[in-house]
C-alpha cells in the first residue's frame, strides 16, 4: 500500500461515526458556485444588505467602547449579557404574553449553535427525532452529528400533518423540530388551528418541542400567530435571532425556554462548546436596541421583502409554465417551487447556471432523501427553493425570466 | 408521584448520556463566588484588562465599517476570513518555519470551540484519548461530551513523561492532547529534549497530536521552542488564539493543520456548529494586525506579566510555609502550588475566601479524579492553581500574604 493510501485509510479510521454521518451543506457549496458577480442568485438565505443599520451600529460601537471600556473586550459569562437577555425576555413577554425573565434566555453564537447545543443535550445515537418534510437543511446537518433516527412528517399548506405526527410519535422520540412561521425551505406558515392541534397532540408527552423562529418578525401579510409550545408545554424551546433583523455577521441568536432545567443543561453544553458568545457584539446589539426603534426598522425590512416577494410571484406567473406550482409566503425569505412530476430540479440546475441564475434543489431539505444516501432519489426530486430577499425587484424579475426560459425548453 | 417529581424524572430521561457525562466548569462557579469586588482573585484565567488595545481597536472598528461596508455585517464563509487566515499562516511560517497557506487555517469561535470540534470529528463513545495529568479543565469538559476514555499521563518538570506516554499508547487512542508551553494549570513548559522524545514516540502511529498553544506568545524568559508535531507528524493540530494577546471577548481562535483532510472535517463540523465565526470581529482583528505592531504589543504584555509572576513568587517565598512547593513558570498566566501531603486544598478554599482571596483547587484538572466521580479523592488533592495576570503587583503580594496566613494556621 502506498504511503498516501495508508494515510487516507487511517484518516478514515480516525474520524468519528458522527462526522461521517454529517453531510457538508449543499447550499454553501452552491453559494460558492453562485458567487460569480454575474449570477443572479436565489440560492442563499442572505438578508438584503441594505437592511443592515450600518450607521447606527457604528455609533453604538463607539458608545459601548467608551461606556463599558474593557468589559466589552474581556471574557464573560456563558449565558450571555444579562441586559440583552432581559430585553429579549421583555420583548417576547410583550409580543406573546409569555412571563419570561432573563433566566429563561441563553444567548447563542447564532441560531445554528442552538441547534448544535440541542443535539448535544438531548441526543444519543439512535434516538428518534421528528422533523418536517422538507425541513431546514442546516438543522438536518446539526442533528446528524449526533446520529439520531429522523422521522420526517409531511408539511401541508396548513402546517405539520397532525395525523402523520401522531403516527410518528408512536416511535420513541426526544423532540419535534418545527419552523411554524415562513418555514425554511417552503415559506409556509402553520395555521392557528394546526398549532392548536399539534399542541393537543404533544400535551402530556415527554417530548421536547423546538420552535425555530428566525423569520417571525418578517411577516408582511396578516397577523402574527401564537407559539405552539411556549407558555403551554413543559418541554418547550423557542429559538430566535437578530440575524434577519439587525445583522447576521455578529452571530447573535438565543434560546428561550421556561424549563430552566433544560436551559441549564444547554448552558453547560455552551460552556463546553465556546465558553460564551462574543461579548462585544452582545453589548453592541443591546446598545443598538436601547437607542433605536427596532420595530420601525423591522417595518422597513418587511416593506422591502413584501415588494421583492411580490415581484417574484408576478414573474413566476408571467414566465413559468402553468404546470409549475409554488407557495405564496406571507413573510420570511423563501418560496418553494414544485415542478411537474418527472421534471428533475437537479437536471435543471446546471442549465440554469449556464444562464447565470442559481437556486437550491429541494433534495437536501429531505432528511431521508439526501443525495448521499440515494442518488437516484435525488435526481427525481422535483422541488426547489427560491430566496427573494437578496436581489432587488429588477434582478428578481430577470432571474425568474431566465429560469422560465430554461424550464420551457426542457 | 407528584407532577414536579415526574417532570424531574422525565427531564433525566430526555437528557443525553453525553451531557450527563459533562461536568459544569468548576472555575466558572468559583469565578462567580470571587466576583465580589473586595476579593483578590487568583482563580480565573483572565488577561489583565490594561493589555487590551482599546483605542486601536476602536479606530479599526470605524475603518472596517467604512472600508468593507455591509460585508462585515453579512453571513460569511465557514473557514474564516481568507486575509486573516493568510496572516496567521505567514506568522507561523515566520516563527516556526512551517510552510503554511490560508488553506491550513480554520478560524474558530475561540479556542474552546476548536476543542469541541475536535471532539466532534474524532471521538465516538469509548474512544481512548491521552491527556496530561493534570490538564486544562475546559478541555476535559469539552471532550467529556463525546464520552471518551481518558488516559492521563503524568506531567513532570520536563513535560509529559515519555515512558508513561508509551505505556498509555498501548491502549487504542485517537489523540494526544498537550499544552507544551506554560501549561494550564501547572505553568510548566516541555523541554526541547522532551519534545523530541514525544515526537519519536508518536512517529509512525495513527494518532493525532493536538498542541494547544494559547500562551506561547507570553514567554518572558528564555527562547521559544519548536512544536512537537507541527511540520513533523502527519496528524498534527496546533490551536492558537488572539484571546491572550489582543482580546478574549471577540472569541477569535484558530486551528492550524497541514493535514487538509482533517481540517476539512473540522470545517464541516464548524459549519454544523455555528456556520461561521463573527465576521465583523475577524475583519476587526485583521485590520488591527495590519495597522499595528503585534510583537511590540506582546512585548508590553510580557513585561507586565513577568513583573506580576515575579511578585507572586517573591511573596510565596516570603509568606508561605517552607514545605509548600510551587512551579516557576517562564511565561503564561499560572503557577501551580503543591501543599504538604495531607493538607487539603478543598479545606483551604473556604478559609481563604473568608480572608477574601480566591484560587482554583487542583482537583478539576485531573481527568480521572473529578469530584463528581469520587468526592473522597477531591478532598485529598493538595494542589492549587494560582493566576498572576489579572491583579497588579500590590494585590498579588497582599493576596499571597493572606493565603500564607491561612496556610500557617492550618
mmCIF file of N, CA and C in Angstrom, chain A residues 7-8 10-11 13-17 19 24-25 28 46-47 49 52 54 57 61 70 73-78 109 112-113 116 120-124 141-142 145-146 174 206 235 243-244 247-251 261-262 265 271-276 278-281, chain B residues 7-8 10-11 13-17 19 24-25 28 46-47 49 52 54 57 61 70 73-78 109 112-113 116 120-124 141-142 145-146 174 206 235 243-244 247-251 261-262 265 271-276 278-281:
data_model
loop_
_atom_site.group_PDB
_atom_site.id
_atom_site.type_symbol
_atom_site.label_atom_id
_atom_site.label_comp_id
_atom_site.label_asym_id
_atom_site.label_seq_id
_atom_site.Cartn_x
_atom_site.Cartn_y
_atom_site.Cartn_z
ATOM 1 N N UNK A 7 -2.261 6.774 4.558
ATOM 2 C CA UNK A 7 -2.725 7.954 5.307
ATOM 3 C C UNK A 7 -4.231 8.134 5.111
ATOM 4 N N UNK A 8 -4.661 7.923 3.872
ATOM 5 C CA UNK A 8 -6.090 8.013 3.522
ATOM 6 C C UNK A 8 -6.904 7.036 4.375
ATOM 7 N N UNK A 10 -5.990 5.602 7.210
ATOM 8 C CA UNK A 10 -6.003 5.831 8.650
ATOM 9 C C UNK A 10 -6.821 7.057 9.018
ATOM 10 N N UNK A 11 -6.931 8.055 8.131
ATOM 11 C CA UNK A 11 -7.791 9.191 8.483
ATOM 12 C C UNK A 11 -9.226 8.695 8.623
ATOM 13 N N UNK A 13 -10.105 5.776 9.662
ATOM 14 C CA UNK A 13 -10.187 5.087 10.960
ATOM 15 C C UNK A 13 -10.250 6.079 12.115
ATOM 16 N N UNK A 14 -9.642 7.241 11.913
ATOM 17 C CA UNK A 14 -9.606 8.221 12.995
ATOM 18 C C UNK A 14 -10.924 8.978 13.132
ATOM 19 N N UNK A 15 -11.618 9.203 12.019
ATOM 20 C CA UNK A 15 -12.825 10.039 12.065
ATOM 21 C C UNK A 15 -13.952 9.365 12.840
ATOM 22 N N UNK A 16 -14.754 10.188 13.514
ATOM 23 C CA UNK A 16 -15.878 9.668 14.290
ATOM 24 C C UNK A 16 -17.018 9.257 13.360
ATOM 25 N N UNK A 17 -17.871 8.367 13.851
ATOM 26 C CA UNK A 17 -19.069 7.999 13.096
ATOM 27 C C UNK A 17 -19.961 9.225 12.911
ATOM 28 N N UNK A 19 -19.174 12.478 12.512
ATOM 29 C CA UNK A 19 -18.789 13.375 11.417
ATOM 30 C C UNK A 19 -19.014 12.685 10.071
ATOM 31 N N UNK A 24 -21.884 17.671 4.329
ATOM 32 C CA UNK A 24 -21.492 19.079 4.169
ATOM 33 C C UNK A 24 -22.691 19.814 3.581
ATOM 34 N N UNK A 25 -22.824 21.098 3.886
ATOM 35 C CA UNK A 25 -24.007 21.817 3.425
ATOM 36 C C UNK A 25 -23.990 22.017 1.927
ATOM 37 N N UNK A 28 -24.095 25.777 0.936
ATOM 38 C CA UNK A 28 -22.854 26.525 0.985
ATOM 39 C C UNK A 28 -21.958 26.149 -0.195
ATOM 40 N N UNK A 46 -29.575 34.919 2.382
ATOM 41 C CA UNK A 46 -28.970 36.150 2.901
ATOM 42 C C UNK A 46 -30.000 37.263 2.998
ATOM 43 N N UNK A 47 -29.971 38.011 4.104
ATOM 44 C CA UNK A 47 -30.780 39.233 4.158
ATOM 45 C C UNK A 47 -30.270 40.218 3.108
ATOM 46 N N UNK A 49 -28.518 43.317 2.095
ATOM 47 C CA UNK A 49 -27.575 44.136 2.882
ATOM 48 C C UNK A 49 -28.044 45.572 3.102
ATOM 49 N N UNK A 52 -29.147 46.353 6.709
ATOM 50 C CA UNK A 52 -28.274 46.445 7.892
ATOM 51 C C UNK A 52 -28.172 47.903 8.350
ATOM 52 N N UNK A 54 -26.123 50.065 9.343
ATOM 53 C CA UNK A 54 -24.673 50.253 9.484
ATOM 54 C C UNK A 54 -24.301 51.495 10.280
ATOM 55 N N UNK A 57 -25.145 51.154 13.925
ATOM 56 C CA UNK A 57 -24.260 50.201 14.601
ATOM 57 C C UNK A 57 -22.881 50.809 14.846
ATOM 58 N N UNK A 61 -21.039 51.152 18.363
ATOM 59 C CA UNK A 61 -19.696 50.615 18.626
ATOM 60 C C UNK A 61 -18.890 51.586 19.477
ATOM 61 N N UNK A 70 -13.104 48.108 29.145
ATOM 62 C CA UNK A 70 -12.503 46.786 28.957
ATOM 63 C C UNK A 70 -13.507 45.648 29.090
ATOM 64 N N UNK A 73 -14.221 43.757 26.012
ATOM 65 C CA UNK A 73 -13.106 43.006 25.421
ATOM 66 C C UNK A 73 -12.681 41.799 26.262
ATOM 67 N N UNK A 74 -13.222 41.674 27.472
ATOM 68 C CA UNK A 74 -12.790 40.634 28.417
ATOM 69 C C UNK A 74 -13.640 39.365 28.255
ATOM 70 N N UNK A 75 -13.212 38.259 28.862
ATOM 71 C CA UNK A 75 -14.064 37.078 28.964
ATOM 72 C C UNK A 75 -15.360 37.456 29.675
ATOM 73 N N UNK A 76 -16.406 36.681 29.419
ATOM 74 C CA UNK A 76 -17.691 36.994 30.037
ATOM 75 C C UNK A 76 -18.466 35.727 30.402
ATOM 76 N N UNK A 77 -19.690 35.903 30.860
ATOM 77 C CA UNK A 77 -20.464 34.753 31.365
ATOM 78 C C UNK A 77 -21.109 33.973 30.214
ATOM 79 N N UNK A 78 -21.290 32.671 30.448
ATOM 80 C CA UNK A 78 -21.750 31.756 29.405
ATOM 81 C C UNK A 78 -23.161 32.073 28.912
ATOM 82 N N UNK A 109 -24.275 31.561 19.768
ATOM 83 C CA UNK A 109 -23.488 32.077 18.651
ATOM 84 C C UNK A 109 -24.246 31.796 17.349
ATOM 85 N N UNK A 112 -27.712 28.720 14.718
ATOM 86 C CA UNK A 112 -27.103 27.438 14.357
ATOM 87 C C UNK A 112 -26.484 26.780 15.578
ATOM 88 N N UNK A 113 -25.846 27.575 16.435
ATOM 89 C CA UNK A 113 -25.268 26.973 17.640
ATOM 90 C C UNK A 113 -26.354 26.371 18.524
ATOM 91 N N UNK A 116 -27.043 22.925 17.468
ATOM 92 C CA UNK A 116 -25.971 22.031 17.906
ATOM 93 C C UNK A 116 -26.091 21.726 19.400
ATOM 94 N N UNK A 120 -26.516 18.184 21.386
ATOM 95 C CA UNK A 120 -25.625 17.764 22.472
ATOM 96 C C UNK A 120 -26.400 17.352 23.711
ATOM 97 N N UNK A 121 -27.406 18.162 24.066
ATOM 98 C CA UNK A 121 -28.095 17.986 25.349
ATOM 99 C C UNK A 121 -29.112 16.841 25.282
ATOM 100 N N UNK A 122 -29.703 16.614 24.113
ATOM 101 C CA UNK A 122 -30.824 15.667 24.062
ATOM 102 C C UNK A 122 -30.537 14.351 23.338
ATOM 103 N N UNK A 123 -29.525 14.311 22.474
ATOM 104 C CA UNK A 123 -29.427 13.152 21.586
ATOM 105 C C UNK A 123 -28.305 12.182 21.898
ATOM 106 N N UNK A 124 -28.677 10.926 22.056
ATOM 107 C CA UNK A 124 -27.727 9.825 21.970
ATOM 108 C C UNK A 124 -27.947 9.154 20.626
ATOM 109 N N UNK A 141 -28.246 18.883 9.219
ATOM 110 C CA UNK A 141 -26.794 18.755 9.366
ATOM 111 C C UNK A 141 -26.379 18.765 10.842
ATOM 112 N N UNK A 142 -26.907 19.747 11.599
ATOM 113 C CA UNK A 142 -26.522 19.870 13.011
ATOM 114 C C UNK A 142 -26.918 18.627 13.796
ATOM 115 N N UNK A 145 -24.909 14.980 13.289
ATOM 116 C CA UNK A 145 -23.680 14.746 14.039
ATOM 117 C C UNK A 145 -23.929 13.814 15.221
ATOM 118 N N UNK A 146 -25.126 13.878 15.784
ATOM 119 C CA UNK A 146 -25.451 13.071 16.969
ATOM 120 C C UNK A 146 -26.180 11.778 16.592
ATOM 121 N N UNK A 174 -37.181 12.020 21.043
ATOM 122 C CA UNK A 174 -36.739 13.009 22.024
ATOM 123 C C UNK A 174 -37.368 14.364 21.761
ATOM 124 N N UNK A 206 -43.663 13.339 27.119
ATOM 125 C CA UNK A 206 -42.309 13.766 27.479
ATOM 126 C C UNK A 206 -41.477 13.935 26.217
ATOM 127 N N UNK A 235 -42.005 21.131 27.981
ATOM 128 C CA UNK A 235 -40.697 20.981 27.339
ATOM 129 C C UNK A 235 -40.681 21.771 26.037
ATOM 130 N N UNK A 243 -30.230 37.850 13.425
ATOM 131 C CA UNK A 243 -29.577 37.744 12.114
ATOM 132 C C UNK A 243 -30.432 38.296 10.980
ATOM 133 N N UNK A 244 -31.747 38.181 11.074
ATOM 134 C CA UNK A 244 -32.595 38.610 9.973
ATOM 135 C C UNK A 244 -33.113 40.034 10.175
ATOM 136 N N UNK A 247 -28.296 42.113 12.067
ATOM 137 C CA UNK A 247 -27.113 41.683 11.318
ATOM 138 C C UNK A 247 -26.800 40.221 11.598
ATOM 139 N N UNK A 248 -26.589 39.427 10.535
ATOM 140 C CA UNK A 248 -26.188 38.026 10.750
ATOM 141 C C UNK A 248 -24.699 37.875 11.054
ATOM 142 N N UNK A 249 -23.893 38.831 10.615
ATOM 143 C CA UNK A 249 -22.441 38.713 10.737
ATOM 144 C C UNK A 249 -21.966 38.651 12.174
ATOM 145 N N UNK A 250 -22.773 39.193 13.102
ATOM 146 C CA UNK A 250 -22.390 39.222 14.515
ATOM 147 C C UNK A 250 -22.734 37.922 15.246
ATOM 148 N N UNK A 251 -23.492 37.053 14.595
ATOM 149 C CA UNK A 251 -23.821 35.736 15.170
ATOM 150 C C UNK A 251 -24.432 35.852 16.569
ATOM 151 N N UNK A 261 -34.408 23.735 33.853
ATOM 152 C CA UNK A 261 -33.512 22.558 33.888
ATOM 153 C C UNK A 261 -32.915 22.300 32.508
ATOM 154 N N UNK A 262 -33.794 22.348 31.520
ATOM 155 C CA UNK A 262 -33.350 22.164 30.139
ATOM 156 C C UNK A 262 -32.335 23.255 29.777
ATOM 157 N N UNK A 265 -28.858 22.854 31.240
ATOM 158 C CA UNK A 265 -28.046 21.891 30.501
ATOM 159 C C UNK A 265 -27.556 22.471 29.176
ATOM 160 N N UNK A 271 -21.001 26.229 27.516
ATOM 161 C CA UNK A 271 -19.718 26.456 28.205
ATOM 162 C C UNK A 271 -18.646 25.543 27.618
ATOM 163 N N UNK A 272 -18.978 24.265 27.440
ATOM 164 C CA UNK A 272 -18.029 23.311 26.848
ATOM 165 C C UNK A 272 -17.789 23.616 25.374
ATOM 166 N N UNK A 273 -18.750 24.269 24.725
ATOM 167 C CA UNK A 273 -18.689 24.465 23.277
ATOM 168 C C UNK A 273 -17.945 25.702 22.818
ATOM 169 N N UNK A 274 -18.137 26.841 23.498
ATOM 170 C CA UNK A 274 -17.374 28.038 23.126
ATOM 171 C C UNK A 274 -17.254 29.058 24.269
ATOM 172 N N UNK A 275 -17.429 28.610 25.500
ATOM 173 C CA UNK A 275 -17.349 29.438 26.718
ATOM 174 C C UNK A 275 -18.448 30.492 26.776
ATOM 175 N N UNK A 276 -18.475 31.381 25.789
ATOM 176 C CA UNK A 276 -19.541 32.375 25.716
ATOM 177 C C UNK A 276 -19.517 32.998 24.330
ATOM 178 N N UNK A 278 -19.367 36.084 21.690
ATOM 179 C CA UNK A 278 -18.714 37.394 21.543
ATOM 180 C C UNK A 278 -19.413 38.473 22.389
ATOM 181 N N UNK A 279 -18.728 38.956 23.436
ATOM 182 C CA UNK A 279 -19.396 39.868 24.375
ATOM 183 C C UNK A 279 -19.471 41.296 23.819
ATOM 184 N N UNK A 280 -18.502 41.673 23.021
ATOM 185 C CA UNK A 280 -18.587 42.982 22.362
ATOM 186 C C UNK A 280 -19.876 43.070 21.533
ATOM 187 N N UNK A 281 -20.139 42.034 20.748
ATOM 188 C CA UNK A 281 -21.320 42.047 19.880
ATOM 189 C C UNK A 281 -22.613 42.040 20.686
ATOM 190 N N UNK B 7 -41.852 15.509 36.296
ATOM 191 C CA UNK B 7 -41.118 16.353 35.345
ATOM 192 C C UNK B 7 -39.608 16.157 35.541
ATOM 193 N N UNK B 8 -39.211 16.090 36.805
ATOM 194 C CA UNK B 8 -37.813 15.854 37.171
ATOM 195 C C UNK B 8 -37.304 14.553 36.540
ATOM 196 N N UNK B 10 -38.647 12.887 34.019
ATOM 197 C CA UNK B 10 -38.631 12.823 32.559
ATOM 198 C C UNK B 10 -37.521 13.686 31.973
ATOM 199 N N UNK B 11 -37.130 14.757 32.645
ATOM 200 C CA UNK B 11 -36.012 15.523 32.096
ATOM 201 C C UNK B 11 -34.756 14.648 32.101
ATOM 202 N N UNK B 13 -34.725 11.461 31.699
ATOM 203 C CA UNK B 13 -34.863 10.533 30.574
ATOM 204 C C UNK B 13 -34.572 11.203 29.245
ATOM 205 N N UNK B 14 -34.850 12.506 29.184
ATOM 206 C CA UNK B 14 -34.654 13.219 27.921
ATOM 207 C C UNK B 14 -33.191 13.553 27.666
ATOM 208 N N UNK B 15 -32.431 13.809 28.727
ATOM 209 C CA UNK B 15 -31.050 14.270 28.546
ATOM 210 C C UNK B 15 -30.160 13.177 27.961
ATOM 211 N N UNK B 16 -29.197 13.597 27.155
ATOM 212 C CA UNK B 16 -28.275 12.656 26.537
ATOM 213 C C UNK B 16 -27.256 12.147 27.555
ATOM 214 N N UNK B 17 -26.695 10.984 27.288
ATOM 215 C CA UNK B 17 -25.612 10.478 28.128
ATOM 216 C C UNK B 17 -24.418 11.429 28.091
ATOM 217 N N UNK B 19 -24.297 14.778 27.803
ATOM 218 C CA UNK B 19 -24.399 15.956 28.673
ATOM 219 C C UNK B 19 -24.335 15.512 30.137
ATOM 220 N N UNK B 24 -20.078 20.619 34.807
ATOM 221 C CA UNK B 24 -20.069 22.083 34.682
ATOM 222 C C UNK B 24 -18.703 22.574 35.143
ATOM 223 N N UNK B 25 -18.233 23.684 34.579
ATOM 224 C CA UNK B 25 -16.893 24.140 34.916
ATOM 225 C C UNK B 25 -16.821 24.635 36.347
ATOM 226 N N UNK B 28 -15.672 28.361 36.554
ATOM 227 C CA UNK B 28 -16.675 29.385 36.318
ATOM 228 C C UNK B 28 -17.625 29.508 37.506
ATOM 229 N N UNK B 46 -8.039 35.213 33.439
ATOM 230 C CA UNK B 46 -8.310 36.432 32.665
ATOM 231 C C UNK B 46 -7.028 37.196 32.372
ATOM 232 N N UNK B 47 -6.891 37.687 31.136
ATOM 233 C CA UNK B 47 -5.790 38.607 30.857
ATOM 234 C C UNK B 47 -5.984 39.889 31.667
ATOM 235 N N UNK B 49 -6.818 43.464 31.984
ATOM 236 C CA UNK B 49 -7.536 44.330 31.023
ATOM 237 C C UNK B 49 -6.713 45.521 30.531
ATOM 238 N N UNK B 52 -5.542 45.246 26.874
ATOM 239 C CA UNK B 52 -6.381 45.322 25.669
ATOM 240 C C UNK B 52 -6.100 46.630 24.921
ATOM 241 N N UNK B 54 -7.537 49.027 23.446
ATOM 242 C CA UNK B 54 -8.889 49.556 23.227
ATOM 243 C C UNK B 54 -8.944 50.661 22.185
ATOM 244 N N UNK B 57 -8.342 49.361 18.716
ATOM 245 C CA UNK B 57 -9.458 48.560 18.221
ATOM 246 C C UNK B 57 -10.636 49.452 17.821
ATOM 247 N N UNK B 61 -12.403 49.543 14.254
ATOM 248 C CA UNK B 61 -13.851 49.347 14.065
ATOM 249 C C UNK B 61 -14.391 50.305 13.018
ATOM 250 N N UNK B 70 -21.163 46.581 4.094
ATOM 251 C CA UNK B 70 -22.090 45.540 4.543
ATOM 252 C C UNK B 70 -21.434 44.170 4.687
ATOM 253 N N UNK B 73 -21.161 42.817 8.078
ATOM 254 C CA UNK B 73 -22.416 42.528 8.791
ATOM 255 C C UNK B 73 -23.172 41.332 8.200
ATOM 256 N N UNK B 74 -22.719 40.828 7.060
ATOM 257 C CA UNK B 74 -23.428 39.769 6.332
ATOM 258 C C UNK B 74 -22.941 38.382 6.772
ATOM 259 N N UNK B 75 -23.664 37.338 6.381
ATOM 260 C CA UNK B 75 -23.158 35.976 6.545
ATOM 261 C C UNK B 75 -21.831 35.832 5.817
ATOM 262 N N UNK B 76 -21.018 34.871 6.246
ATOM 263 C CA UNK B 76 -19.710 34.702 5.618
ATOM 264 C C UNK B 76 -19.323 33.228 5.534
ATOM 265 N N UNK B 77 -18.091 32.981 5.076
ATOM 266 C CA UNK B 77 -17.670 31.590 4.847
ATOM 267 C C UNK B 77 -17.231 30.908 6.146
ATOM 268 N N UNK B 78 -17.400 29.593 6.187
ATOM 269 C CA UNK B 78 -17.176 28.828 7.407
ATOM 270 C C UNK B 78 -15.718 28.848 7.874
ATOM 271 N N UNK B 109 -14.529 29.935 16.967
ATOM 272 C CA UNK B 109 -15.121 30.858 17.929
ATOM 273 C C UNK B 109 -14.430 30.645 19.279
ATOM 274 N N UNK B 112 -11.839 27.374 22.582
ATOM 275 C CA UNK B 112 -12.743 26.403 23.178
ATOM 276 C C UNK B 112 -13.550 25.687 22.092
ATOM 277 N N UNK B 113 -13.990 26.440 21.072
ATOM 278 C CA UNK B 113 -14.740 25.775 20.013
ATOM 279 C C UNK B 113 -13.870 24.746 19.292
ATOM 280 N N UNK B 116 -14.095 21.520 21.044
ATOM 281 C CA UNK B 116 -15.379 20.870 20.768
ATOM 282 C C UNK B 116 -15.382 20.251 19.370
ATOM 283 N N UNK B 120 -15.944 16.394 18.150
ATOM 284 C CA UNK B 120 -16.953 16.009 17.156
ATOM 285 C C UNK B 120 -16.354 15.161 16.036
ATOM 286 N N UNK B 121 -15.186 15.600 15.577
ATOM 287 C CA UNK B 121 -14.599 14.986 14.378
ATOM 288 C C UNK B 121 -13.922 13.653 14.692
ATOM 289 N N UNK B 122 -13.381 13.527 15.900
ATOM 290 C CA UNK B 122 -12.553 12.343 16.174
ATOM 291 C C UNK B 122 -13.156 11.332 17.145
ATOM 292 N N UNK B 123 -14.112 11.730 17.964
ATOM 293 C CA UNK B 123 -14.491 10.844 19.070
ATOM 294 C C UNK B 123 -15.841 10.163 18.923
ATOM 295 N N UNK B 124 -15.824 8.845 19.037
ATOM 296 C CA UNK B 124 -17.027 8.079 19.314
ATOM 297 C C UNK B 124 -16.962 7.664 20.784
ATOM 298 N N UNK B 141 -13.776 19.072 29.975
ATOM 299 C CA UNK B 141 -15.202 19.311 29.820
ATOM 300 C C UNK B 141 -15.641 19.128 28.353
ATOM 301 N N UNK B 142 -14.903 19.769 27.427
ATOM 302 C CA UNK B 142 -15.277 19.698 26.011
ATOM 303 C C UNK B 142 -15.251 18.263 25.497
ATOM 304 N N UNK B 145 -18.124 15.462 26.687
ATOM 305 C CA UNK B 145 -19.388 15.409 25.960
ATOM 306 C C UNK B 145 -19.433 14.220 25.001
ATOM 307 N N UNK B 146 -18.275 13.850 24.468
ATOM 308 C CA UNK B 146 -18.207 12.769 23.485
ATOM 309 C C UNK B 146 -17.844 11.428 24.131
ATOM 310 N N UNK B 174 -7.293 7.828 20.031
ATOM 311 C CA UNK B 174 -7.486 8.667 18.860
ATOM 312 C C UNK B 174 -6.504 9.835 18.855
ATOM 313 N N UNK B 206 -0.861 6.120 14.012
ATOM 314 C CA UNK B 206 -2.059 6.805 13.532
ATOM 315 C C UNK B 206 -2.794 7.432 14.708
ATOM 316 N N UNK B 235 -0.422 13.727 11.537
ATOM 317 C CA UNK B 235 -1.704 14.065 12.158
ATOM 318 C C UNK B 235 -1.478 15.076 13.274
ATOM 319 N N UNK B 243 -6.942 35.566 22.062
ATOM 320 C CA UNK B 243 -7.560 35.911 23.349
ATOM 321 C C UNK B 243 -6.558 36.428 24.372
ATOM 322 N N UNK B 244 -5.323 35.950 24.338
ATOM 323 C CA UNK B 244 -4.357 36.356 25.356
ATOM 324 C C UNK B 244 -3.484 37.517 24.883
ATOM 325 N N UNK B 247 -7.642 40.368 22.443
ATOM 326 C CA UNK B 247 -8.872 40.431 23.240
ATOM 327 C C UNK B 247 -9.568 39.077 23.266
ATOM 328 N N UNK B 248 -9.957 38.601 24.456
ATOM 329 C CA UNK B 248 -10.714 37.346 24.519
ATOM 330 C C UNK B 248 -12.204 37.536 24.222
ATOM 331 N N UNK B 249 -12.705 38.748 24.422
ATOM 332 C CA UNK B 249 -14.144 38.999 24.285
ATOM 333 C C UNK B 249 -14.663 38.775 22.880
ATOM 334 N N UNK B 250 -13.771 38.886 21.880
ATOM 335 C CA UNK B 250 -14.178 38.731 20.480
ATOM 336 C C UNK B 250 -14.213 37.271 20.039
ATOM 337 N N UNK B 251 -13.681 36.364 20.878
ATOM 338 C CA UNK B 251 -13.740 34.923 20.579
ATOM 339 C C UNK B 251 -13.161 34.591 19.211
ATOM 340 N N UNK B 261 -7.218 17.010 5.059
ATOM 341 C CA UNK B 261 -8.404 16.129 5.234
ATOM 342 C C UNK B 261 -8.998 16.326 6.620
ATOM 343 N N UNK B 262 -8.119 16.324 7.610
ATOM 344 C CA UNK B 262 -8.562 16.552 8.985
ATOM 345 C C UNK B 262 -9.240 17.927 9.086
ATOM 346 N N UNK B 265 -12.727 18.180 7.641
ATOM 347 C CA UNK B 265 -13.756 17.637 8.533
ATOM 348 C C UNK B 265 -14.039 18.583 9.706
ATOM 349 N N UNK B 271 -19.321 24.194 10.370
ATOM 350 C CA UNK B 271 -20.497 24.606 9.611
ATOM 351 C C UNK B 271 -21.775 24.154 10.332
ATOM 352 N N UNK B 272 -21.777 22.902 10.787
ATOM 353 C CA UNK B 272 -22.933 22.377 11.527
ATOM 354 C C UNK B 272 -23.050 23.023 12.905
ATOM 355 N N UNK B 273 -21.923 23.530 13.426
ATOM 356 C CA UNK B 273 -21.892 24.019 14.802
ATOM 357 C C UNK B 273 -22.273 25.477 14.988
ATOM 358 N N UNK B 274 -21.796 26.364 14.098
ATOM 359 C CA UNK B 274 -22.221 27.776 14.196
ATOM 360 C C UNK B 274 -22.087 28.528 12.869
ATOM 361 N N UNK B 275 -22.070 27.794 11.759
ATOM 362 C CA UNK B 275 -21.952 28.354 10.396
ATOM 363 C C UNK B 275 -20.615 29.040 10.153
ATOM 364 N N UNK B 276 -20.331 30.068 10.955
ATOM 365 C CA UNK B 276 -19.044 30.744 10.844
ATOM 366 C C UNK B 276 -18.871 31.617 12.074
ATOM 367 N N UNK B 278 -18.118 35.101 14.016
ATOM 368 C CA UNK B 278 -18.400 36.546 13.871
ATOM 369 C C UNK B 278 -17.458 37.201 12.848
ATOM 370 N N UNK B 279 -18.010 37.620 11.716
ATOM 371 C CA UNK B 279 -17.154 38.105 10.627
ATOM 372 C C UNK B 279 -16.676 39.540 10.881
ATOM 373 N N UNK B 280 -17.500 40.327 11.554
ATOM 374 C CA UNK B 280 -17.053 41.668 11.930
ATOM 375 C C UNK B 280 -15.769 41.572 12.753
ATOM 376 N N UNK B 281 -15.770 40.704 13.737
ATOM 377 C CA UNK B 281 -14.602 40.576 14.619
ATOM 378 C C UNK B 281 -13.381 40.057 13.874
#
